Amino acid sequence: MNYRAPVDELRFALRVHGNLDDILQLPASDGLDADTVDAVLEEAAKFAEQEWAPTNRTGDLNGASLSDGLVQTHPDLATAYRSFCEAGWAGLRAPAEFGGQALPAAVSAACEEMWCAANLSLSLMPMLTLGAVDALLKHGSDEQKQTYLPKMCTGEWNGTMVLSEPDAGSDLGNLTTRAEPFSDGTYRLNGQKIFITWGGQEMTENTVHLVLARLPDAAAGVQGISMFVVPKFLVNSDGTLGGRNGVHVIGLEHKLGLHASPTCTMQFDNAVGYLVGRVGKGLAYMFTMMKTARLNVGIEGHAVAERAYQNALAYAKERVQGHDAENSDGSAVPIIRHADVRRMLLVQKATLAAQRALYLRTAALVDTAASHEDNVVRKQAEREADFLIPIVKAWLTDNSTVLTNLAIQTYGGAGYVEESGVAQYMRDARITPIYEGTNGIQAADLAGRKTSGKNGALPCSLLAEGKTLAEKLSAADPTLAEQLQNAVAAAEESVAELVSLADAPVLTAAASAAYLQQMGLTLGAIGLARTYVAAQDALDGKTENLFGHDFYTAQQHNARVYFAYVLPQVYTCAAQIKQGQALLDVPLVLF
Amino acid sequence: MNYRAPVDELRFALRVHGNLDDILQLPASDGLDADTVDAVLEEAAKFAEQEWAPTNRTGDLNGASLSDGLVQTHPDLATAYRSFCEAGWAGLRAPAEFGGQALPAAVSAACEEMWCAANLSLSLMPMLTLGAVDALLKHGSDEQKQTYLPKMCTGEWNGTMVLSEPDAGSDLGNLTTRAEPFSDGTYRLNGQKIFITWGGQEMTENTVHLVLARLPDAAAGVQGISMFVVPKFLVNSDGTLGGRNGVHVIGLEHKLGLHASPTCTMQFDNAVGYLVGRVGKGLAYMFTMMKTARLNVGIEGHAVAERAYQNALAYAKERVQGHDAENSDGSAVPIIRHADVRRMLLVQKATLAAQRALYLRTAALVDTAASHEDNVVRKQAEREADFLIPIVKAWLTDNSTVLTNLAIQTYGGAGYVEESGVAQYMRDARITPIYEGTNGIQAADLAGRKTSGKNGALPCSLLAEGKTLAEKLSAADPTLAEQLQNAVAAAEESVAELVSLADAPVLTAAASAAYLQQMGLTLGAIGLARTYVAAQDALDGKTENLFGHDFYTAQQHNARVYFAYVLPQVYTCAAQIKQGQALLDVPLVLF
């Protein structure tokens, strides 16, 4: 077994960062209690470890292929997917009225970490299905809901998001797929789409494609985009499956990683489509799903890096090589004894802890924004979630490249050999900084609209928690307190810098990546300060000691390592933010 | 054509950083002049672009395989290798007395950049051959030299370095391959070796393996290791080839990248071997080669990142997507117009320029150390080269991961698709931080023996140039001057910090990676300051304007971008160096 689901870490983080007590009070959490949540996490952990994790390498070695127009995947994946549906995991956060279990986003996010770590390629299929469920639930007609949602909430049917075209990737405004009205009120879609994850497979009875296309008289740009349901098999009025629709996979990408997940080029030939909601609102509807999708992509990058870390740790404990400066008998030692190997492991471990704090806090805000009884609280939670989501998406996934590479490096030569398995984690995670909006787009969103456009009020209110925590830390660990204060002050300065650039969009863009990174690093530090204080309270007997002395001590070490070795990157970011002009001064002809 | 050899950049850097004028005065450069060097670079560029670069992806798609005990490679590689030998490139820096061209290391290094960028997998074969030539030249008997070197210097025979075993990687002291003396003064070798690059192929007539093994009565550890020549085919006294020796490839690794380069597991069954030099000196001899090998590995990482950058740049100029904040007509623009894309490109470009300055300076020091007439100058050059080599090896190769990932990110979704070719550069480059001594080992060497062990005199003398350059810069660009001064001051503090840890080897080890990175970043800045001043002199007409106004202006922009966006990482490093204790405080049981 090379994946151990970090159940205690998740239980702890759900309580401290995911505001579990508050979440359980929300109307949507009706009847749910902490014990049930713990049981869900423990069952999910078992399932991820035993049913999914062993299929990860099989899927990598036996990638999806296209043969006679059908997407072929390794049979172990179909078995793993069916077990997932049968155990009820497919509908974990799906609405109860359509057969889902309606668990809070925070609990679902913790499970997502386990699915993604166990088999990222496979996890994308149910994740996309839930995205499509969200869209239909919010924007579909009653008939559409009744037709599709019950089967989608069990995972018997899956959903896809069909957006990109060769000339319409980051900028969907260019898309050209056409939807012509048909006499019966339906539409006929024609066009080609690319990069469609799980666009085809033979594991489910039916696939519900949500497709962006243009009516013949549509406005140019994003205003002219509408959303359509295009089922693989048409659905008869009695719910049985009818004829095969005109949507087919015509090619698969040969990718760096995610070999088990078919990335499809799809042809729409007079495919029957049903308009979702109103004409011209397609992109807006897609964006309601996109928030959750972006949060999930952050979790994906994090989850794969967690598994890579676990593997690197196991290797470092086992691999004997070289001598220990403090070991006088001269015998060789496991490489974890070498300080530089420990550095690589601890940077991974501490960063992962900070990331878990951040994504669970964000998921909790999504829950609060969705169903808190107080409108003011709801709105503030929504604003905070909107601010944090691009950070979770981009910071966690940029980190996933760094961390999985550290895991490879920990292995030395064995890391470069595919048999060790660690290279796959790097290859798989590498898509996460790219899809669902490249990290550059996340940074532009954060730095522009969400910071300088609003006078920086929101980031400053999030940073304020850092000051409170620094005060709490000052007795227990004055060094940490000072490091946190300095980092928060630097972050506030950077916010002010961004605000001062409000009328200079190009300079804002030049500063955006460094700004996002600085905010991620600083909010990660605030998360670990929260961890430290919570651990101290448990160690001091002020709160229940649920996880034991060693657990809390290890969490506090995570904070110390992060503050010493990871957080100092903020000073690089702060300098970069101030110097974007150097990038803009270079004339294009001199590249 | 997706590789353009950067000839002007190399010519410029050879002059400014490679001390070309001085190198041409060395006794070893007898008869060589700058025009000839230029002609060599131009021919090498053509060859790399036209003969080798097109085989790079072919080799990746058609990796080496083992069949009936023979290593099979794509026929295009054999053709490319033969052309290389026929054109005389194989013996570029090999000794003239054995048919080589004896060009200086600095010129050879510039050519290496082009070979590695054109086809890294293939370039390893002649590079390893030259390493073996070096070892035999220095430590072999006259008979061994006469037997092997003439054919090796033409590339007709290749050489390998056969070191690692399953339990002897970073620590070769554990190796167990045995060499038993035979009655005729030869030896019989038995054992298994792993990770042998180009250990087998059918492209050359013969292969000269340099193998580390132990005599039966050898001391434990590194003192008991001797070096042997083990030819694939025995060589008769008249120079013709005799019987097949008992050395065979029994397996190939399935690697993340470098698919065209066979990484072999080799079995020695009573293989006939000939002792090189003295018993027990094998590792010391190997280390004389290792210096050059480590310099070369740095160049490898750099070269692949250069090619990745060129591809990303071309894509960014061509790919139209999104709108320009300053473009009022609303039409879509090439993505290079977006500030964040420019950031990614410019960080690549500026870092590559700094790297080129550093490796060429190091190669020039190797030349000076080898043949300057003044013993004092020679010794100082050797010390400086010894200090810089681990930095070139580790900093350039750590950067190669970062830079090739930036190149992928520039492509967006297309970067994740293998067809675009950019992912291969990242996969290929990923070995360079690992082999020839992991970057952790480079850092330990730099921080320990070469810094704190010598009171930091050497790094401080290298940093002193930064202060002189800062003064020169202060008129032309006071911002750059200040940035350089601050960075040099920070580096001096870190050297002092390391010196203060001289009696604390574990803390030194904990600080070592950050220290190496800070030195690389700072020495890279000093290189670009040198560039800036040289460019200014040419622009001002104080020196010959060899490359034109745009070229020099672009070089100065590299310096500005680097100082603004890359160099500020030193402040992170400086903080990390001071806080290594946080890593050591974590008990192993809490991992």
mmCIF file of C-alpha atoms in Angstrom, chain A residues 169-352:
data_model
loop_
_atom_site.group_PDB
_atom_site.id
_atom_site.type_symbol
_atom_site.label_atom_id
_atom_site.label_comp_id
_atom_site.label_asym_id
_atom_site.label_seq_id
_atom_site.Cartn_x
_atom_site.Cartn_y
_atom_site.Cartn_z
ATOM 1 C CA GLY A 169 -9.268 27.987 -24.702
ATOM 2 C CA SER A 170 -8.585 30.649 -22.101
ATOM 3 C CA ASP A 171 -10.813 32.948 -24.134
ATOM 4 C CA LEU A 172 -14.084 31.120 -24.716
ATOM 5 C CA GLY A 173 -15.495 34.166 -26.478
ATOM 6 C CA ASN A 174 -14.045 32.800 -29.720
ATOM 7 C CA LEU A 175 -15.965 29.556 -29.762
ATOM 8 C CA THR A 176 -17.732 28.627 -32.981
ATOM 9 C CA THR A 177 -19.752 25.456 -32.301
ATOM 10 C CA ARG A 178 -23.236 26.206 -33.623
ATOM 11 C CA ALA A 179 -26.625 25.265 -32.201
ATOM 12 C CA GLU A 180 -29.491 25.608 -34.697
ATOM 13 C CA PRO A 181 -33.053 25.719 -33.397
ATOM 14 C CA PHE A 182 -35.138 22.766 -34.517
ATOM 15 C CA SER A 183 -38.869 22.824 -35.053
ATOM 16 C CA ASP A 184 -39.630 20.840 -31.870
ATOM 17 C CA GLY A 185 -37.885 23.324 -29.620
ATOM 18 C CA THR A 186 -34.680 21.337 -29.415
ATOM 19 C CA TYR A 187 -31.416 22.270 -31.113
ATOM 20 C CA ARG A 188 -28.944 20.627 -33.457
ATOM 21 C CA LEU A 189 -25.291 21.128 -32.580
ATOM 22 C CA ASN A 190 -22.403 21.073 -35.019
ATOM 23 C CA GLY A 191 -18.757 21.710 -34.319
ATOM 24 C CA GLN A 192 -15.573 20.350 -32.832
ATOM 25 C CA LYS A 193 -14.478 20.520 -29.222
ATOM 26 C CA ILE A 194 -11.113 19.666 -27.691
ATOM 27 C CA PHE A 195 -9.632 18.822 -24.300
ATOM 28 C CA ILE A 196 -12.850 17.157 -23.070
ATOM 29 C CA THR A 197 -11.971 15.184 -19.953
ATOM 30 C CA TRP A 198 -13.733 11.801 -19.871
ATOM 31 C CA GLY A 199 -15.597 12.901 -23.015
ATOM 32 C CA GLY A 200 -16.008 9.231 -23.853
ATOM 33 C CA GLN A 201 -15.856 5.909 -22.002
ATOM 34 C CA GLU A 202 -17.814 2.691 -21.762
ATOM 35 C CA MET A 203 -18.156 2.556 -17.993
ATOM 36 C CA THR A 204 -21.477 4.345 -17.588
ATOM 37 C CA GLU A 205 -24.827 3.782 -19.282
ATOM 38 C CA ASN A 206 -25.069 7.336 -20.494
ATOM 39 C CA THR A 207 -23.112 10.569 -20.526
ATOM 40 C CA VAL A 208 -24.653 13.999 -20.082
ATOM 41 C CA HIS A 209 -22.555 16.537 -21.955
ATOM 42 C CA LEU A 210 -22.984 20.200 -21.026
ATOM 43 C CA VAL A 211 -21.937 22.012 -24.153
ATOM 44 C CA LEU A 212 -21.271 25.673 -24.893
ATOM 45 C CA ALA A 213 -22.387 26.751 -28.368
ATOM 46 C CA ARG A 214 -23.746 29.696 -30.308
ATOM 47 C CA LEU A 215 -27.150 30.219 -31.876
ATOM 48 C CA PRO A 216 -26.973 31.300 -35.523
ATOM 49 C CA ASP A 217 -27.929 34.890 -34.661
ATOM 50 C CA ALA A 218 -25.875 35.064 -31.490
ATOM 51 C CA ALA A 219 -23.867 38.133 -30.553
ATOM 52 C CA ALA A 220 -20.111 37.932 -30.969
ATOM 53 C CA GLY A 221 -17.983 37.150 -27.930
ATOM 54 C CA VAL A 222 -19.069 35.731 -24.615
ATOM 55 C CA GLN A 223 -22.543 37.269 -24.747
ATOM 56 C CA GLY A 224 -23.479 34.936 -27.576
ATOM 57 C CA ILE A 225 -22.729 31.696 -25.779
ATOM 58 C CA SER A 226 -25.512 29.399 -24.614
ATOM 59 C CA MET A 227 -25.449 26.111 -22.705
ATOM 60 C CA PHE A 228 -26.961 22.880 -23.968
ATOM 61 C CA VAL A 229 -27.523 19.423 -22.590
ATOM 62 C CA VAL A 230 -26.383 16.895 -25.145
ATOM 63 C CA PRO A 231 -26.837 13.325 -23.898
ATOM 64 C CA LYS A 232 -24.787 10.562 -25.470
ATOM 65 C CA PHE A 233 -27.954 8.483 -25.715
ATOM 66 C CA LEU A 234 -31.246 10.283 -26.063
ATOM 67 C CA VAL A 235 -33.620 9.683 -23.180
ATOM 68 C CA ASN A 236 -37.178 8.568 -23.864
ATOM 69 C CA SER A 237 -40.035 10.119 -21.958
ATOM 70 C CA ASP A 238 -40.268 7.012 -19.765
ATOM 71 C CA GLY A 239 -36.631 7.390 -18.790
ATOM 72 C CA THR A 240 -35.348 4.528 -20.923
ATOM 73 C CA LEU A 241 -32.477 5.137 -23.299
ATOM 74 C CA GLY A 242 -33.211 5.917 -26.936
ATOM 75 C CA GLY A 243 -30.989 6.413 -29.964
ATOM 76 C CA ARG A 244 -27.310 7.281 -30.036
ATOM 77 C CA ASN A 245 -26.869 11.035 -30.360
ATOM 78 C CA GLY A 246 -24.556 12.670 -32.902
ATOM 79 C CA VAL A 247 -21.660 13.263 -30.562
ATOM 80 C CA HIS A 248 -18.518 11.183 -30.948
ATOM 81 C CA VAL A 249 -14.969 11.023 -29.760
ATOM 82 C CA ILE A 250 -12.658 11.368 -32.753
ATOM 83 C CA GLY A 251 -9.310 11.604 -31.014
ATOM 84 C CA LEU A 252 -7.464 11.366 -27.700
ATOM 85 C CA GLU A 253 -4.558 13.496 -26.596
ATOM 86 C CA HIS A 254 -1.212 11.880 -25.840
ATOM 87 C CA LYS A 255 -0.436 13.604 -22.565
ATOM 88 C CA LEU A 256 2.456 13.994 -20.149
ATOM 89 C CA GLY A 257 0.338 12.411 -17.431
ATOM 90 C CA LEU A 258 -3.228 11.506 -16.464
ATOM 91 C CA HIS A 259 -2.925 8.633 -18.917
ATOM 92 C CA ALA A 260 -5.962 6.852 -17.522
ATOM 93 C CA SER A 261 -8.200 9.860 -18.121
ATOM 94 C CA PRO A 262 -9.224 10.168 -21.766
ATOM 95 C CA THR A 263 -8.822 13.757 -23.003
ATOM 96 C CA CYS A 264 -11.078 13.808 -26.005
ATOM 97 C CA THR A 265 -11.529 15.652 -29.241
ATOM 98 C CA MET A 266 -15.245 15.498 -29.906
ATOM 99 C CA GLN A 267 -17.255 15.950 -33.024
ATOM 100 C CA PHE A 268 -20.849 17.180 -32.880
ATOM 101 C CA ASP A 269 -22.764 16.241 -36.024
ATOM 102 C CA ASN A 270 -26.358 17.371 -35.819
ATOM 103 C CA ALA A 271 -26.328 16.330 -32.199
ATOM 104 C CA VAL A 272 -29.644 16.869 -30.443
ATOM 105 C CA GLY A 273 -29.254 19.452 -27.715
ATOM 106 C CA TYR A 274 -31.565 21.019 -25.160
ATOM 107 C CA LEU A 275 -31.088 24.614 -24.116
ATOM 108 C CA VAL A 276 -30.266 25.074 -20.440
ATOM 109 C CA GLY A 277 -31.801 28.189 -18.945
ATOM 110 C CA ARG A 278 -31.685 31.300 -21.081
ATOM 111 C CA VAL A 279 -30.044 32.032 -24.389
ATOM 112 C CA GLY A 280 -26.714 33.846 -24.060
ATOM 113 C CA LYS A 281 -26.149 32.866 -20.447
ATOM 114 C CA GLY A 282 -23.971 29.839 -21.127
ATOM 115 C CA LEU A 283 -20.732 31.254 -19.863
ATOM 116 C CA ALA A 284 -22.330 32.728 -16.755
ATOM 117 C CA TYR A 285 -23.837 29.330 -15.946
ATOM 118 C CA MET A 286 -20.532 27.630 -16.565
ATOM 119 C CA PHE A 287 -18.902 30.041 -14.129
ATOM 120 C CA THR A 288 -21.216 28.993 -11.307
ATOM 121 C CA MET A 289 -19.730 25.514 -11.711
ATOM 122 C CA MET A 290 -16.263 26.870 -12.264
ATOM 123 C CA LYS A 291 -15.912 28.086 -8.675
ATOM 124 C CA THR A 292 -16.313 24.591 -7.301
ATOM 125 C CA ALA A 293 -14.211 23.190 -10.102
ATOM 126 C CA ARG A 294 -11.365 25.568 -9.288
ATOM 127 C CA LEU A 295 -11.505 24.717 -5.619
ATOM 128 C CA ASN A 296 -11.380 21.066 -6.622
ATOM 129 C CA VAL A 297 -8.400 21.543 -8.916
ATOM 130 C CA GLY A 298 -6.498 23.077 -6.020
ATOM 131 C CA ILE A 299 -7.348 19.987 -3.991
ATOM 132 C CA GLU A 300 -6.188 17.788 -6.878
ATOM 133 C CA GLY A 301 -2.733 19.348 -6.933
ATOM 134 C CA HIS A 302 -2.532 19.134 -3.161
ATOM 135 C CA ALA A 303 -3.711 15.521 -3.029
ATOM 136 C CA VAL A 304 -1.218 14.194 -5.556
ATOM 137 C CA ALA A 305 1.575 16.043 -3.757
ATOM 138 C CA GLU A 306 0.451 14.418 -0.477
ATOM 139 C CA ARG A 307 0.751 10.972 -2.007
ATOM 140 C CA ALA A 308 4.122 11.837 -3.545
ATOM 141 C CA TYR A 309 5.286 12.996 -0.116
ATOM 142 C CA GLN A 310 4.152 9.786 1.543
ATOM 143 C CA ASN A 311 6.115 7.785 -0.997
ATOM 144 C CA ALA A 312 9.208 9.937 -0.644
ATOM 145 C CA LEU A 313 8.993 9.629 3.142
ATOM 146 C CA ALA A 314 8.734 5.849 2.980
ATOM 147 C CA TYR A 315 11.679 5.688 0.597
ATOM 148 C CA ALA A 316 13.789 7.977 2.773
ATOM 149 C CA LYS A 317 13.151 5.792 5.819
ATOM 150 C CA GLU A 318 14.038 2.639 3.943
ATOM 151 C CA ARG A 319 16.906 3.611 1.660
ATOM 152 C CA VAL A 320 20.244 3.239 3.397
ATOM 153 C CA GLN A 321 23.020 5.332 1.914
ATOM 154 C CA GLY A 322 25.816 7.442 3.295
ATOM 155 C CA HIS A 323 26.856 8.256 6.782
ATOM 156 C CA ASP A 324 25.493 10.403 9.523
ATOM 157 C CA ALA A 325 27.654 13.249 10.733
ATOM 158 C CA GLU A 326 26.557 12.435 14.280
ATOM 159 C CA ASN A 327 26.865 8.679 14.005
ATOM 160 C CA SER A 328 30.289 7.774 15.242
ATOM 161 C CA ASP A 329 30.222 4.046 14.457
ATOM 162 C CA GLY A 330 30.520 4.782 10.749
ATOM 163 C CA SER A 331 27.687 2.546 9.611
ATOM 164 C CA ALA A 332 25.421 3.694 6.812
ATOM 165 C CA VAL A 333 22.062 5.225 7.730
ATOM 166 C CA PRO A 334 18.633 5.682 6.175
ATOM 167 C CA ILE A 335 18.772 8.827 4.089
ATOM 168 C CA ILE A 336 16.102 10.516 6.226
ATOM 169 C CA ARG A 337 18.927 11.049 8.692
ATOM 170 C CA HIS A 338 20.636 13.469 6.287
ATOM 171 C CA ALA A 339 19.715 17.087 6.980
ATOM 172 C CA ASP A 340 19.183 17.994 3.336
ATOM 173 C CA VAL A 341 16.835 15.061 2.793
ATOM 174 C CA ARG A 342 14.898 16.128 5.867
ATOM 175 C CA ARG A 343 14.689 19.609 4.419
ATOM 176 C CA MET A 344 13.026 18.246 1.291
ATOM 177 C CA LEU A 345 10.618 16.090 3.276
ATOM 178 C CA LEU A 346 9.717 18.752 5.808
ATOM 179 C CA VAL A 347 9.093 21.418 3.184
ATOM 180 C CA GLN A 348 6.648 19.005 1.571
ATOM 181 C CA LYS A 349 5.008 18.071 4.864
ATOM 182 C CA ALA A 350 4.664 21.604 6.194
ATOM 183 C CA THR A 351 3.405 23.005 2.913
ATOM 184 C CA LEU A 352 0.805 20.254 2.670
#
